[in-house]
């Protein structure tokens, strides 16, 4: 009799669940050394609030959940975090009783979670997701309850010092305010970044007291508590100390900002963008720049700006939340905000494009020209000393020097329409609401208050009067 074989489909066995990661961001500190009315974590660095860099790094790591601990300045921090990602939530530390107390404030919110918990200080804007991945991998390789990230500083200043035993294992962390003179000579510091298994966290942290110079519950006491309970603690020494340094005052804020700007510059240069001087060019985090574009010194690219390929951005220019097409040339000292520039547009020098400006392909905007809520058609030009507001300019239009659209009557804004092929002479005023029809000419020095028909000549100025000999007589009277 044949033996009956049974087969079990592979799908009958559940796949092992990958280890999860939850991130806890400590963002309840007051930041007294910033001397600011706002939370230090809300201060902007290279286009984003400080704490947002930390939250974004946590999300990029693939965290199932990012929990942000906030305190007395909670509204500042919530707005700075800003993201509507459902993975991000908040909990409150009612009183500023230390980092350990801040973590304990999250106990209820983390109930039932069995992930590895990554604890990050919110004042680490330079922190890279690659560093967090390396730390997490190191932690899992060593299979310990707690891994902390350390770095070596020439001047450790106010950072907690890493105290190692005779085997070079981490024995404890001593805060600078509690350190002896000998301990203050130690250069290895605690960076405020921890990987801890949640099942080991709260039951041990509850043993921490507040017997220290600050009268606070220190998260760093967890090291000594675990060692006392015969548990191992690992330390991942990061080679780039600048990356993991917190921001506690305005000097450190400036240093961190410079680092972030340079990081963005290096990223763009590696992608084919030319910086004539990356040390003096400021491109914010969300900006995108096409290859073969050249950025001159003292250029500021802000917000969600997008530059196409093969552009030239002159020195002293600021471009904010604007889309610039391929092959555009922005000359020196221009300010451009919330605008759209088509291919091959040339702007400046000393031009000001205000919100809702739209320039089609080949438009030329020259020196001391200002636009606002204005669309300008292909190959039109306004070369000098002009204001175009609340207007629609057609294709192939010439706007003469000193032309003004008079769009505001003291109560309301009105629209000016200049159709294709119109020539507007210098020093003209177009009193809105008004329309100049296709192919017309407006004589220099005209004040246009009524519609100009197609292919017409409109001249609206006072008749010239000449009084011969008047100047000679006038001078005699003065003497």
XYZ file of C-alpha atoms in Angstrom:
479
model
C 0.000 0.000 0.000
C 1.419 3.314 -1.077
C 2.127 5.816 1.600
C -0.035 8.882 1.218
C 2.063 12.005 0.983
C 0.812 15.271 2.247
C 2.168 18.582 1.153
C 2.005 21.840 2.987
C 1.897 24.920 0.869
C 4.494 27.561 1.737
C 1.686 30.056 2.179
C 0.436 28.002 5.140
C 3.277 29.410 7.251
C 3.076 33.112 8.153
C 6.100 35.082 7.024
C 8.209 36.392 9.874
C 7.278 39.943 10.710
C 10.194 42.337 10.119
C 11.334 44.190 13.226
C 9.496 47.474 13.586
C 10.866 50.871 14.481
C 9.092 53.653 16.344
C 10.692 57.077 16.769
C 10.294 59.332 19.782
C 11.353 62.958 19.205
C 12.072 64.960 22.359
C 10.829 68.474 21.560
C 9.644 69.846 24.898
C 12.769 71.831 25.855
C 12.520 75.589 26.335
C 15.891 76.479 24.797
C 16.721 79.386 27.110
C 20.111 80.040 25.491
C 18.420 81.031 22.228
C 16.873 84.078 23.986
C 13.795 83.736 21.799
C 10.075 84.103 22.371
C 9.523 81.085 20.098
C 10.646 77.516 20.677
C 14.190 77.004 19.421
C 12.921 74.001 17.466
C 10.711 76.290 15.357
C 13.656 78.368 14.116
C 14.212 78.089 10.372
C 17.340 76.506 8.959
C 17.915 76.420 5.188
C 14.211 76.284 4.430
C 12.742 74.135 7.202
C 12.161 74.468 10.951
C 14.836 72.710 12.977
C 12.578 69.967 14.339
C 11.178 69.194 10.884
C 14.587 67.894 9.764
C 14.505 65.360 12.593
C 10.925 64.275 11.861
C 11.674 63.961 8.131
C 14.728 61.809 8.864
C 12.570 59.546 11.038
C 9.953 59.183 8.301
C 12.643 58.518 5.679
C 13.975 55.751 7.927
C 10.640 53.975 7.536
C 9.333 54.413 11.071
C 5.886 52.956 11.659
C 5.206 55.841 13.984
C 6.821 59.142 14.957
C 5.769 60.471 18.348
C 6.805 64.033 19.219
C 6.954 65.051 22.889
C 6.009 68.724 23.290
C 5.900 71.021 26.312
C 5.015 74.605 27.180
C 5.687 75.846 23.627
C 3.692 73.027 22.064
C 1.886 75.165 19.498
C 5.188 76.476 18.094
C 6.495 72.932 17.738
C 3.292 71.519 16.249
C 3.311 74.208 13.573
C 7.021 73.659 12.942
C 6.523 69.893 12.490
C 3.754 70.812 10.085
C 3.390 67.465 8.325
C -0.039 65.897 7.969
C 1.480 62.416 7.749
C -0.777 60.110 9.800
C 2.311 58.413 11.228
C 3.176 61.588 13.168
C 1.460 62.341 16.480
C 2.140 64.306 19.674
C 2.114 63.844 23.421
C 2.544 66.384 26.210
C 5.207 66.677 28.900
C 3.269 68.732 31.430
C 6.329 69.905 33.397
C 9.953 70.353 32.256
C 11.472 67.740 34.563
C 14.186 66.379 32.291
C 14.705 64.063 29.333
C 13.838 60.942 31.333
C 10.570 62.524 32.425
C 9.865 63.466 28.790
C 10.237 59.812 27.753
C 8.034 58.683 30.642
C 5.393 61.148 29.392
C 5.113 58.986 26.267
C 4.521 55.723 28.155
C 0.752 55.786 27.734
C 1.005 56.668 24.033
C 3.410 53.753 23.476
C 1.415 51.179 25.396
C 1.248 47.875 23.537
C 4.042 48.809 21.102
C 6.828 46.228 20.961
C 9.098 47.885 18.399
C 12.612 49.104 18.769
C 12.331 52.709 19.937
C 14.652 55.295 18.420
C 14.878 58.340 20.695
C 16.077 61.581 19.099
C 16.564 65.078 20.423
C 14.616 67.564 18.322
C 17.562 69.954 17.933
C 19.608 67.804 15.512
C 18.881 69.353 12.092
C 22.048 67.981 10.443
C 21.170 64.364 11.249
C 21.166 62.102 8.164
C 18.871 59.149 7.646
C 21.955 57.127 6.634
C 23.370 57.655 10.125
C 20.144 56.415 11.710
C 20.200 53.315 9.516
C 23.780 52.567 10.552
C 22.908 53.029 14.222
C 19.859 50.772 13.934
C 21.860 48.071 12.160
C 24.616 48.305 14.809
C 22.007 48.005 17.568
C 20.412 44.892 16.066
C 23.761 43.248 15.398
C 24.717 43.596 19.075
C 21.329 42.393 20.413
C 21.409 44.711 23.431
C 18.599 46.538 25.253
C 20.167 49.935 24.629
C 22.575 51.464 22.104
C 23.576 55.090 22.245
C 25.332 57.210 19.676
C 28.518 58.993 20.734
C 31.014 61.347 19.116
C 34.351 62.895 19.999
C 34.599 66.692 20.339
C 37.636 68.850 20.915
C 35.551 71.033 23.211
C 32.693 68.977 24.699
C 31.337 72.018 26.572
C 27.859 71.263 27.973
C 27.489 67.769 26.515
C 27.179 64.695 28.726
C 30.399 62.654 28.932
C 30.690 58.937 28.220
C 32.286 57.109 31.154
C 33.801 53.774 30.176
C 35.056 50.972 32.449
C 38.357 49.107 32.301
C 36.993 46.962 29.425
C 36.123 50.123 27.467
C 32.434 49.313 27.836
C 30.017 52.166 28.559
C 29.521 52.295 32.315
C 27.454 55.473 32.613
C 26.848 58.952 31.251
C 27.535 61.981 33.394
C 25.923 65.309 32.564
C 28.293 68.264 32.326
C 26.679 70.006 35.279
C 27.327 66.928 37.460
C 30.784 66.050 36.119
C 33.980 66.302 38.150
C 36.907 68.312 36.721
C 38.520 65.033 35.630
C 35.336 63.836 33.921
C 35.018 67.125 32.079
C 38.327 66.348 30.360
C 36.676 63.403 28.570
C 36.032 64.238 24.922
C 33.593 61.466 24.016
C 30.083 62.857 24.342
C 26.511 61.611 24.345
C 24.756 62.896 21.202
C 21.202 62.420 22.497
C 20.383 59.587 20.066
C 19.356 56.180 21.450
C 18.069 52.816 20.248
C 16.243 50.973 22.996
C 14.014 47.917 23.099
C 10.686 49.077 24.469
C 10.281 46.058 26.719
C 13.366 47.250 28.625
C 12.588 50.965 28.692
C 9.888 52.051 31.093
C 10.326 49.442 33.829
C 13.981 50.460 34.123
C 13.550 54.204 33.620
C 11.056 54.307 36.484
C 14.006 53.526 38.771
C 15.731 56.796 37.835
C 15.730 59.517 40.469
C 16.312 63.259 40.369
C 19.346 63.390 42.638
C 21.438 65.694 40.457
C 22.363 69.353 39.999
C 19.295 70.046 37.859
C 16.801 68.168 40.023
C 15.571 66.389 36.870
C 14.983 62.824 35.704
C 17.775 62.081 33.228
C 17.256 59.648 30.378
C 20.996 59.012 30.556
C 20.511 57.305 33.953
C 19.091 54.389 31.997
C 22.651 53.314 31.144
C 23.669 52.889 34.765
C 20.367 51.223 35.665
C 20.732 48.627 32.908
C 24.341 47.934 33.894
C 23.281 47.523 37.492
C 20.716 44.963 36.324
C 23.457 43.071 34.459
C 22.323 44.242 31.035
C 24.696 45.288 28.259
C 24.805 48.736 26.698
C 26.423 49.345 23.309
C 27.843 52.598 21.932
C 28.016 53.510 18.252
C 30.757 56.129 17.831
C 29.899 58.338 14.882
C 32.901 59.780 13.017
C 31.219 63.069 12.005
C 30.706 64.985 15.230
C 29.309 68.070 13.431
C 26.367 66.047 12.144
C 25.179 65.044 15.600
C 25.746 68.296 17.448
C 22.617 69.932 18.849
C 21.647 73.572 18.413
C 21.429 75.458 21.674
C 22.220 79.082 20.804
C 22.325 81.478 17.861
C 25.945 80.716 17.031
C 25.201 77.012 16.745
C 22.074 77.848 14.732
C 24.197 79.718 12.169
C 26.761 76.923 12.025
C 24.093 74.283 11.447
C 22.463 76.406 8.754
C 25.773 76.796 6.934
C 26.291 73.047 7.031
C 22.847 72.386 5.568
C 23.322 74.916 2.760
C 26.657 73.345 1.854
C 25.138 69.866 1.941
C 22.477 70.996 -0.543
C 25.133 72.635 -2.740
C 27.199 69.446 -2.847
C 24.099 67.410 -3.705
C 23.274 69.725 -6.623
C 26.861 69.926 -7.872
C 26.960 66.125 -7.959
C 23.825 66.294 -10.140
C 25.370 68.727 -12.658
C 24.680 72.210 -11.285
C 27.483 74.791 -11.230
C 28.107 76.880 -8.120
C 30.672 79.639 -8.659
C 31.074 79.856 -4.880
C 29.122 77.263 -2.870
C 30.193 78.870 0.409
C 28.222 82.009 -0.497
C 25.214 80.558 -2.339
C 22.087 79.621 -0.413
C 19.726 76.963 -1.771
C 17.000 75.716 0.553
C 16.102 72.099 1.162
C 13.084 71.730 -1.163
C 14.532 73.596 -4.164
C 15.144 71.686 -7.425
C 17.702 72.827 -10.001
C 18.310 71.427 -13.477
C 21.734 70.426 -14.746
C 24.045 72.930 -16.426
C 22.423 75.780 -14.539
C 24.930 78.255 -13.110
C 24.389 79.880 -9.708
C 26.399 82.991 -8.894
C 27.429 84.025 -5.353
C 24.849 85.539 -3.004
C 21.992 83.806 -4.819
C 19.081 82.774 -2.571
C 16.764 80.031 -3.850
C 13.880 79.697 -1.412
C 10.887 77.460 -0.705
C 9.588 75.191 -3.461
C 11.463 76.924 -6.268
C 12.202 74.885 -9.414
C 14.857 75.949 -11.945
C 15.119 74.297 -15.349
C 18.293 73.267 -17.118
C 20.895 75.632 -18.560
C 19.833 78.743 -16.626
C 22.054 81.551 -15.386
C 21.228 83.124 -12.019
C 23.183 86.313 -11.375
C 24.616 87.460 -8.040
C 22.450 89.002 -5.356
C 19.225 87.472 -6.696
C 16.466 85.996 -4.540
C 13.965 83.564 -6.091
C 11.143 82.253 -3.902
C 8.471 79.610 -4.646
C 8.901 80.157 -8.387
C 9.113 77.925 -11.466
C 11.807 78.962 -13.962
C 11.923 77.291 -17.378
C 14.948 76.089 -19.329
C 17.536 78.514 -20.625
C 16.437 81.508 -18.562
C 18.830 84.284 -17.617
C 18.223 86.135 -14.376
C 20.687 88.990 -14.102
C 22.061 90.644 -10.974
C 19.996 91.738 -7.975
C 16.504 90.564 -8.925
C 13.699 89.577 -6.538
C 11.225 86.996 -7.860
C 8.368 85.625 -5.737
C 5.616 83.121 -6.627
C 6.075 83.556 -10.364
C 6.264 81.317 -13.450
C 8.867 81.943 -16.139
C 8.756 80.181 -19.491
C 11.658 78.991 -21.580
C 14.348 81.491 -22.554
C 13.066 84.382 -20.425
C 15.534 87.121 -19.546
C 15.053 89.214 -16.394
C 16.971 92.081 -14.860
C 19.163 93.456 -13.590
C 17.302 95.022 -10.656
C 13.854 93.653 -11.562
C 11.084 92.769 -9.120
C 8.598 90.051 -10.113
C 5.863 89.855 -7.493
C 3.303 87.071 -6.937
C 1.195 85.788 -9.831
C 3.570 87.007 -12.507
C 3.584 84.705 -15.548
C 6.137 85.243 -18.302
C 5.791 83.215 -21.488
C 8.671 81.997 -23.649
C 11.170 84.632 -24.738
C 9.852 87.499 -22.604
C 12.338 90.234 -21.673
C 11.975 92.112 -18.389
C 14.680 94.732 -17.940
C 16.157 96.901 -15.229
C 13.912 98.513 -12.643
C 10.761 96.821 -13.938
C 8.146 95.611 -11.448
C 5.301 93.218 -12.204
C 2.444 91.924 -10.070
C -0.478 89.642 -10.967
C 0.459 90.010 -14.617
C 0.680 87.584 -17.545
C 2.997 88.552 -20.402
C 2.853 86.751 -23.749
C 5.638 85.311 -25.908
C 8.483 87.565 -27.009
C 7.048 90.678 -25.376
C 9.367 93.066 -23.580
C 9.410 95.758 -20.924
C 13.004 96.866 -20.854
C 13.172 99.768 -18.410
C 11.552 101.561 -15.485
C 8.049 100.101 -15.770
C 5.251 98.936 -13.465
C 2.780 96.334 -14.750
C 0.154 95.337 -12.202
C -3.141 93.443 -12.622
C -2.554 93.248 -16.338
C -2.633 90.931 -19.319
C -0.025 91.614 -21.989
C -0.226 89.798 -25.323
C 2.494 88.434 -27.603
C 5.078 90.605 -29.333
C 4.258 93.693 -27.274
C 6.724 96.495 -26.586
C 6.223 98.371 -23.323
C 8.192 101.613 -23.425
C 10.318 102.950 -20.591
C 8.417 104.555 -17.738
C 5.053 102.955 -18.596
C 2.662 102.400 -15.696
C -0.581 100.466 -15.416
C -2.618 102.540 -12.984
C -4.513 99.614 -11.478
C -5.692 101.019 -8.135
C -8.361 103.697 -7.772
C -8.013 104.004 -4.009
C -10.645 101.373 -3.292
C -10.384 98.566 -5.857
C -7.880 96.999 -8.261
C -8.731 97.025 -11.982
C -7.328 95.168 -14.990
C -5.375 96.421 -17.989
C -5.348 94.374 -21.218
C -2.787 95.019 -23.955
C -3.368 92.740 -26.940
C -0.846 91.187 -29.353
C 1.552 93.362 -31.298
C 0.867 96.616 -29.437
C 3.592 99.261 -29.156
C 3.337 101.444 -26.027
C 5.507 104.533 -26.152
C 7.651 105.711 -23.233
C 6.221 107.444 -20.184
C 2.645 106.316 -20.802
C -0.043 105.669 -18.217
C -2.755 103.069 -18.813
C -5.648 103.911 -16.491
C -7.446 100.669 -15.620
C -9.886 99.276 -16.455
C -8.749 99.734 -20.026
C -7.964 97.692 -23.157
C -5.546 98.432 -25.984
C -6.552 96.370 -28.995
C -4.344 94.336 -31.315
C -1.622 96.053 -33.336
C -2.203 99.556 -31.946
C 0.328 102.242 -31.081
C 0.240 104.427 -27.985
C 2.167 107.640 -28.391
C 4.863 108.476 -25.858
C 3.682 110.459 -22.847
C 0.027 109.442 -23.288
C -2.524 108.886 -20.541
C -4.933 106.277 -21.888
C -8.343 106.143 -20.204
C -10.508 104.641 -22.973
C -10.309 101.562 -25.183
C -7.981 101.849 -28.164
C -9.373 100.153 -31.318
C -7.262 97.656 -33.324
C -4.399 99.022 -35.428
C -4.962 102.582 -34.206
C -2.694 105.350 -32.957
C -3.690 106.733 -29.573
C -2.196 110.020 -28.377
C -3.523 111.491 -25.150
C -1.423 114.412 -23.937
C -1.666 118.176 -23.601
C -0.893 120.277 -26.709
C 2.623 121.714 -26.619
C 2.677 125.495 -26.073
C 5.822 127.523 -26.840
C 6.181 131.111 -25.522
C 9.209 132.608 -27.261
C 11.544 134.719 -25.121
C 9.794 133.773 -21.866
C 12.923 132.339 -20.224
C 14.993 135.474 -20.915
C 12.362 137.725 -19.342
C 11.933 135.381 -16.392
C 15.673 135.468 -15.601
C 15.700 139.283 -15.678
C 12.908 139.384 -13.100
C 14.910 137.084 -10.796
C 17.816 139.543 -10.831
